[in-house]
Amino acid sequence: MSLSAYVDRYTRPNRSIVVYAPPPRPAVVDRLEAEIGVEDVEHRTLPSVTAASQAFLVVREDAEFVAAVGLDAVREFLEPPVYDPWDERVDETTYRRVIDIFESTVWHDLDRRRLLAVSREIENRAWRVGSGTLRVGFQRADALEKMVPVYNRLAAESALEIHVYIDDEWDQPSIPGVTIHPDSGDEIGSCWFLVFDGDGDELWNSALLATETDPGVFDGFWVDDTRQVAALERAVLESAE
């Protein structure tokens, strides 16, 4: 299956979301309805939730409880800070919980900042493991140029095998320890992806795939399931042939 077909055909979990917050209805509820593939987003009030800072949401899948998370973490994910993969502040971000909860959820109208936040989470996993294979799509050469310092350090200070794909020529100096695959094709040019195999450890493998629907706007999802991560890696290799 092609990379672009993955997002269209991806089977999303049957999830519902209930937001518990004092009135009025938080704006984040409208954003969730518009941006994730969950039609059932409901706002309820609880006597014990009397301040906006106490608001939280509950996610269920097939009516079974999945997780609860504070609404502040969701808001932070919608406008996330972005740190380098090795920055200790990554461990302190509240939106990491949102990334975990909404794994396997199809998001619509993702902007580059939120995709970069998820990308940093995957790169942070690769940094902490320090080995295995990381495959990254940068679409165009100018996007890769901006990230050269990051990938210089990832390669220099780890045993990672790093492959970078662009639908473009690369006439800049090579990045030591990074294999660049230029002119990888239109499929690569229309997608934003990262695939980390966890060096065989299913607790650390992770992948992100998003397709550009308008300039700078993406639909996509991220997964931690080992089989899906492996399938996305195969799709990257096939698309770049």
PDB file of N, CA, C and O in Angstrom, residues 18-64:
ATOM      1  N   VAL A  18     -15.592  12.447  26.260  1.00  0.00           N
ATOM      2  CA  VAL A  18     -16.440  13.296  27.094  1.00  0.00           C
ATOM      3  C   VAL A  18     -15.538  14.287  27.804  1.00  0.00           C
ATOM      4  O   VAL A  18     -14.568  13.900  28.467  1.00  0.00           O
ATOM      5  N   VAL A  19     -15.846  15.569  27.637  1.00  0.00           N
ATOM      6  CA  VAL A  19     -15.098  16.635  28.294  1.00  0.00           C
ATOM      7  C   VAL A  19     -15.899  17.108  29.507  1.00  0.00           C
ATOM      8  O   VAL A  19     -17.057  17.516  29.374  1.00  0.00           O
ATOM      9  N   TYR A  20     -15.287  17.030  30.675  1.00  0.00           N
ATOM     10  CA  TYR A  20     -15.922  17.490  31.911  1.00  0.00           C
ATOM     11  C   TYR A  20     -15.327  18.851  32.275  1.00  0.00           C
ATOM     12  O   TYR A  20     -14.143  18.960  32.616  1.00  0.00           O
ATOM     13  N   ALA A  21     -16.137  19.875  32.158  1.00  0.00           N
ATOM     14  CA  ALA A  21     -15.673  21.236  32.393  1.00  0.00           C
ATOM     15  C   ALA A  21     -16.857  22.105  32.767  1.00  0.00           C
ATOM     16  O   ALA A  21     -17.997  21.847  32.355  1.00  0.00           O
ATOM     17  N   PRO A  22     -16.618  23.154  33.541  1.00  0.00           N
ATOM     18  CA  PRO A  22     -17.711  24.076  33.865  1.00  0.00           C
ATOM     19  C   PRO A  22     -18.141  24.820  32.601  1.00  0.00           C
ATOM     20  O   PRO A  22     -17.375  24.944  31.648  1.00  0.00           O
ATOM     21  N   PRO A  23     -19.391  25.313  32.581  1.00  0.00           N
ATOM     22  CA  PRO A  23     -19.822  26.106  31.436  1.00  0.00           C
ATOM     23  C   PRO A  23     -19.058  27.426  31.388  1.00  0.00           C
ATOM     24  O   PRO A  23     -18.548  27.875  32.414  1.00  0.00           O
ATOM     25  N   PRO A  24     -18.931  28.001  30.208  1.00  0.00           N
ATOM     26  CA  PRO A  24     -19.508  27.570  28.934  1.00  0.00           C
ATOM     27  C   PRO A  24     -18.697  26.436  28.302  1.00  0.00           C
ATOM     28  O   PRO A  24     -17.600  26.117  28.768  1.00  0.00           O
ATOM     29  N   ARG A  25     -19.232  25.879  27.242  1.00  0.00           N
ATOM     30  CA  ARG A  25     -18.570  24.803  26.515  1.00  0.00           C
ATOM     31  C   ARG A  25     -17.180  25.263  26.063  1.00  0.00           C
ATOM     32  O   ARG A  25     -17.047  26.277  25.368  1.00  0.00           O
ATOM     33  N   PRO A  26     -16.116  24.548  26.457  1.00  0.00           N
ATOM     34  CA  PRO A  26     -14.762  24.978  26.087  1.00  0.00           C
ATOM     35  C   PRO A  26     -14.543  24.943  24.580  1.00  0.00           C
ATOM     36  O   PRO A  26     -15.051  24.056  23.881  1.00  0.00           O
ATOM     37  N   ALA A  27     -13.787  25.888  24.085  1.00  0.00           N
ATOM     38  CA  ALA A  27     -13.489  25.934  22.651  1.00  0.00           C
ATOM     39  C   ALA A  27     -12.743  24.695  22.196  1.00  0.00           C
ATOM     40  O   ALA A  27     -12.847  24.299  21.033  1.00  0.00           O
ATOM     41  N   VAL A  28     -12.004  24.061  23.118  1.00  0.00           N
ATOM     42  CA  VAL A  28     -11.240  22.871  22.748  1.00  0.00           C
ATOM     43  C   VAL A  28     -12.166  21.747  22.284  1.00  0.00           C
ATOM     44  O   VAL A  28     -11.775  20.902  21.485  1.00  0.00           O
ATOM     45  N   VAL A  29     -13.411  21.722  22.773  1.00  0.00           N
ATOM     46  CA  VAL A  29     -14.353  20.683  22.337  1.00  0.00           C
ATOM     47  C   VAL A  29     -14.626  20.816  20.842  1.00  0.00           C
ATOM     48  O   VAL A  29     -14.632  19.828  20.101  1.00  0.00           O
ATOM     49  N   ASP A  30     -14.841  22.047  20.385  1.00  0.00           N
ATOM     50  CA  ASP A  30     -15.089  22.274  18.964  1.00  0.00           C
ATOM     51  C   ASP A  30     -13.865  21.886  18.131  1.00  0.00           C
ATOM     52  O   ASP A  30     -13.998  21.320  17.042  1.00  0.00           O
ATOM     53  N   ARG A  31     -12.684  22.180  18.648  1.00  0.00           N
ATOM     54  CA  ARG A  31     -11.476  21.838  17.900  1.00  0.00           C
ATOM     55  C   ARG A  31     -11.300  20.329  17.805  1.00  0.00           C
ATOM     56  O   ARG A  31     -10.919  19.806  16.762  1.00  0.00           O
ATOM     57  N   LEU A  32     -11.592  19.621  18.881  1.00  0.00           N
ATOM     58  CA  LEU A  32     -11.483  18.166  18.845  1.00  0.00           C
ATOM     59  C   LEU A  32     -12.466  17.568  17.843  1.00  0.00           C
ATOM     60  O   LEU A  32     -12.134  16.647  17.097  1.00  0.00           O
ATOM     61  N   GLU A  33     -13.690  18.084  17.840  1.00  0.00           N
ATOM     62  CA  GLU A  33     -14.679  17.586  16.885  1.00  0.00           C
ATOM     63  C   GLU A  33     -14.204  17.796  15.451  1.00  0.00           C
ATOM     64  O   GLU A  33     -14.408  16.942  14.582  1.00  0.00           O
ATOM     65  N   ALA A  34     -13.576  18.932  15.200  1.00  0.00           N
ATOM     66  CA  ALA A  34     -13.160  19.259  13.839  1.00  0.00           C
ATOM     67  C   ALA A  34     -11.887  18.548  13.428  1.00  0.00           C
ATOM     68  O   ALA A  34     -11.703  18.222  12.248  1.00  0.00           O
ATOM     69  N   GLU A  35     -11.002  18.268  14.378  1.00  0.00           N
ATOM     70  CA  GLU A  35      -9.653  17.866  14.018  1.00  0.00           C
ATOM     71  C   GLU A  35      -9.342  16.403  14.221  1.00  0.00           C
ATOM     72  O   GLU A  35      -8.314  15.925  13.712  1.00  0.00           O
ATOM     73  N   ILE A  36     -10.130  15.655  14.960  1.00  0.00           N
ATOM     74  CA  ILE A  36      -9.849  14.231  15.094  1.00  0.00           C
ATOM     75  C   ILE A  36     -11.020  13.422  14.565  1.00  0.00           C
ATOM     76  O   ILE A  36     -12.143  13.890  14.477  1.00  0.00           O
ATOM     77  N   GLY A  37     -10.717  12.198  14.205  1.00  0.00           N
ATOM     78  CA  GLY A  37     -11.735  11.334  13.611  1.00  0.00           C
ATOM     79  C   GLY A  37     -12.646  10.717  14.645  1.00  0.00           C
ATOM     80  O   GLY A  37     -12.843   9.497  14.666  1.00  0.00           O
ATOM     81  N   VAL A  38     -13.184  11.517  15.530  1.00  0.00           N
ATOM     82  CA  VAL A  38     -14.123  11.056  16.549  1.00  0.00           C
ATOM     83  C   VAL A  38     -15.341  11.957  16.492  1.00  0.00           C
ATOM     84  O   VAL A  38     -15.265  13.146  16.782  1.00  0.00           O
ATOM     85  N   GLU A  39     -16.462  11.412  16.078  1.00  0.00           N
ATOM     86  CA  GLU A  39     -17.666  12.216  15.933  1.00  0.00           C
ATOM     87  C   GLU A  39     -18.341  12.485  17.284  1.00  0.00           C
ATOM     88  O   GLU A  39     -19.019  13.488  17.457  1.00  0.00           O
ATOM     89  N   ASP A  40     -18.143  11.575  18.227  1.00  0.00           N
ATOM     90  CA  ASP A  40     -18.834  11.666  19.504  1.00  0.00           C
ATOM     91  C   ASP A  40     -17.944  12.376  20.519  1.00  0.00           C
ATOM     92  O   ASP A  40     -17.209  11.758  21.284  1.00  0.00           O
ATOM     93  N   VAL A  41     -17.984  13.709  20.516  1.00  0.00           N
ATOM     94  CA  VAL A  41     -17.287  14.524  21.520  1.00  0.00           C
ATOM     95  C   VAL A  41     -18.361  15.283  22.286  1.00  0.00           C
ATOM     96  O   VAL A  41     -19.085  16.092  21.715  1.00  0.00           O
ATOM     97  N   GLU A  42     -18.434  15.026  23.573  1.00  0.00           N
ATOM     98  CA  GLU A  42     -19.526  15.566  24.389  1.00  0.00           C
ATOM     99  C   GLU A  42     -18.983  16.418  25.524  1.00  0.00           C
ATOM    100  O   GLU A  42     -17.933  16.113  26.095  1.00  0.00           O
ATOM    101  N   HIS A  43     -19.700  17.489  25.850  1.00  0.00           N
ATOM    102  CA  HIS A  43     -19.342  18.340  26.986  1.00  0.00           C
ATOM    103  C   HIS A  43     -20.357  18.112  28.101  1.00  0.00           C
ATOM    104  O   HIS A  43     -21.564  18.212  27.896  1.00  0.00           O
ATOM    105  N   ARG A  44     -19.829  17.786  29.294  1.00  0.00           N
ATOM    106  CA  ARG A  44     -20.681  17.612  30.460  1.00  0.00           C
ATOM    107  C   ARG A  44     -20.114  18.427  31.618  1.00  0.00           C
ATOM    108  O   ARG A  44     -18.928  18.774  31.626  1.00  0.00           O
ATOM    109  N   THR A  45     -20.960  18.702  32.580  1.00  0.00           N
ATOM    110  CA  THR A  45     -20.506  19.369  33.801  1.00  0.00           C
ATOM    111  C   THR A  45     -20.568  18.378  34.960  1.00  0.00           C
ATOM    112  O   THR A  45     -21.388  17.453  34.964  1.00  0.00           O
ATOM    113  N   LEU A  46     -19.661  18.570  35.918  1.00  0.00           N
ATOM    114  CA  LEU A  46     -19.649  17.792  37.158  1.00  0.00           C
ATOM    115  C   LEU A  46     -19.635  18.767  38.329  1.00  0.00           C
ATOM    116  O   LEU A  46     -18.934  19.783  38.276  1.00  0.00           O
ATOM    117  N   PRO A  47     -20.369  18.483  39.396  1.00  0.00           N
ATOM    118  CA  PRO A  47     -20.355  19.379  40.550  1.00  0.00           C
ATOM    119  C   PRO A  47     -18.958  19.597  41.110  1.00  0.00           C
ATOM    120  O   PRO A  47     -18.650  20.666  41.642  1.00  0.00           O
ATOM    121  N   SER A  48     -18.094  18.582  40.987  1.00  0.00           N
ATOM    122  CA  SER A  48     -16.750  18.677  41.553  1.00  0.00           C
ATOM    123  C   SER A  48     -15.798  19.481  40.673  1.00  0.00           C
ATOM    124  O   SER A  48     -14.711  19.869  41.123  1.00  0.00           O
ATOM    125  N   VAL A  49     -16.174  19.711  39.410  1.00  0.00           N
ATOM    126  CA  VAL A  49     -15.325  20.471  38.489  1.00  0.00           C
ATOM    127  C   VAL A  49     -15.884  21.880  38.398  1.00  0.00           C
ATOM    128  O   VAL A  49     -16.835  22.146  37.665  1.00  0.00           O
ATOM    129  N   THR A  50     -15.293  22.781  39.147  1.00  0.00           N
ATOM    130  CA  THR A  50     -15.847  24.131  39.243  1.00  0.00           C
ATOM    131  C   THR A  50     -14.957  25.193  38.604  1.00  0.00           C
ATOM    132  O   THR A  50     -15.367  26.342  38.484  1.00  0.00           O
ATOM    133  N   ALA A  51     -13.752  24.827  38.201  1.00  0.00           N
ATOM    134  CA  ALA A  51     -12.819  25.776  37.597  1.00  0.00           C
ATOM    135  C   ALA A  51     -12.256  25.199  36.313  1.00  0.00           C
ATOM    136  O   ALA A  51     -12.131  23.974  36.174  1.00  0.00           O
ATOM    137  N   ALA A  52     -11.925  26.077  35.376  1.00  0.00           N
ATOM    138  CA  ALA A  52     -11.392  25.616  34.094  1.00  0.00           C
ATOM    139  C   ALA A  52     -10.120  24.802  34.265  1.00  0.00           C
ATOM    140  O   ALA A  52      -9.862  23.857  33.515  1.00  0.00           O
ATOM    141  N   SER A  53      -9.316  25.128  35.281  1.00  0.00           N
ATOM    142  CA  SER A  53      -8.066  24.398  35.509  1.00  0.00           C
ATOM    143  C   SER A  53      -8.296  22.960  35.961  1.00  0.00           C
ATOM    144  O   SER A  53      -7.383  22.129  35.900  1.00  0.00           O
ATOM    145  N   GLN A  54      -9.511  22.648  36.420  1.00  0.00           N
ATOM    146  CA  GLN A  54      -9.833  21.294  36.859  1.00  0.00           C
ATOM    147  C   GLN A  54     -10.452  20.458  35.743  1.00  0.00           C
ATOM    148  O   GLN A  54     -10.699  19.264  35.927  1.00  0.00           O
ATOM    149  N   ALA A  55     -10.694  21.047  34.595  1.00  0.00           N
ATOM    150  CA  ALA A  55     -11.374  20.341  33.506  1.00  0.00           C
ATOM    151  C   ALA A  55     -10.517  19.185  32.978  1.00  0.00           C
ATOM    152  O   ALA A  55      -9.292  19.248  32.975  1.00  0.00           O
ATOM    153  N   PHE A  56     -11.197  18.155  32.521  1.00  0.00           N
ATOM    154  CA  PHE A  56     -10.493  16.989  31.986  1.00  0.00           C
ATOM    155  C   PHE A  56     -11.381  16.310  30.955  1.00  0.00           C
ATOM    156  O   PHE A  56     -12.584  16.601  30.831  1.00  0.00           O
ATOM    157  N   LEU A  57     -10.793  15.408  30.188  1.00  0.00           N
ATOM    158  CA  LEU A  57     -11.585  14.623  29.249  1.00  0.00           C
ATOM    159  C   LEU A  57     -11.339  13.143  29.485  1.00  0.00           C
ATOM    160  O   LEU A  57     -10.282  12.742  29.990  1.00  0.00           O
ATOM    161  N   VAL A  58     -12.330  12.346  29.130  1.00  0.00           N
ATOM    162  CA  VAL A  58     -12.265  10.894  29.248  1.00  0.00           C
ATOM    163  C   VAL A  58     -12.435  10.293  27.857  1.00  0.00           C
ATOM    164  O   VAL A  58     -13.352  10.684  27.114  1.00  0.00           O
ATOM    165  N   VAL A  59     -11.540   9.386  27.508  1.00  0.00           N
ATOM    166  CA  VAL A  59     -11.590   8.712  26.211  1.00  0.00           C
ATOM    167  C   VAL A  59     -12.020   7.268  26.425  1.00  0.00           C
ATOM    168  O   VAL A  59     -11.484   6.575  27.310  1.00  0.00           O
ATOM    169  N   ARG A  60     -12.991   6.833  25.636  1.00  0.00           N
ATOM    170  CA  ARG A  60     -13.427   5.441  25.662  1.00  0.00           C
ATOM    171  C   ARG A  60     -13.323   4.847  24.262  1.00  0.00           C
ATOM    172  O   ARG A  60     -13.517   5.551  23.269  1.00  0.00           O
ATOM    173  N   GLU A  61     -13.026   3.575  24.219  1.00  0.00           N
ATOM    174  CA  GLU A  61     -12.949   2.846  22.952  1.00  0.00           C
ATOM    175  C   GLU A  61     -13.868   1.640  23.044  1.00  0.00           C
ATOM    176  O   GLU A  61     -13.710   0.797  23.937  1.00  0.00           O
ATOM    177  N   ASP A  62     -14.847   1.575  22.121  1.00  0.00           N
ATOM    178  CA  ASP A  62     -15.872   0.529  22.192  1.00  0.00           C
ATOM    179  C   ASP A  62     -16.500   0.488  23.586  1.00  0.00           C
ATOM    180  O   ASP A  62     -16.716  -0.580  24.158  1.00  0.00           O
ATOM    181  N   ALA A  63     -16.758   1.695  24.117  1.00  0.00           N
ATOM    182  CA  ALA A  63     -17.408   1.887  25.415  1.00  0.00           C
ATOM    183  C   ALA A  63     -16.519   1.528  26.603  1.00  0.00           C
ATOM    184  O   ALA A  63     -16.941   1.684  27.762  1.00  0.00           O
ATOM    185  N   GLU A  64     -15.296   1.075  26.354  1.00  0.00           N
ATOM    186  CA  GLU A  64     -14.375   0.735  27.431  1.00  0.00           C
ATOM    187  C   GLU A  64     -13.463   1.930  27.724  1.00  0.00           C
ATOM    188  O   GLU A  64     -12.967   2.586  26.819  1.00  0.00           O
TER     189      GLU A  64
END
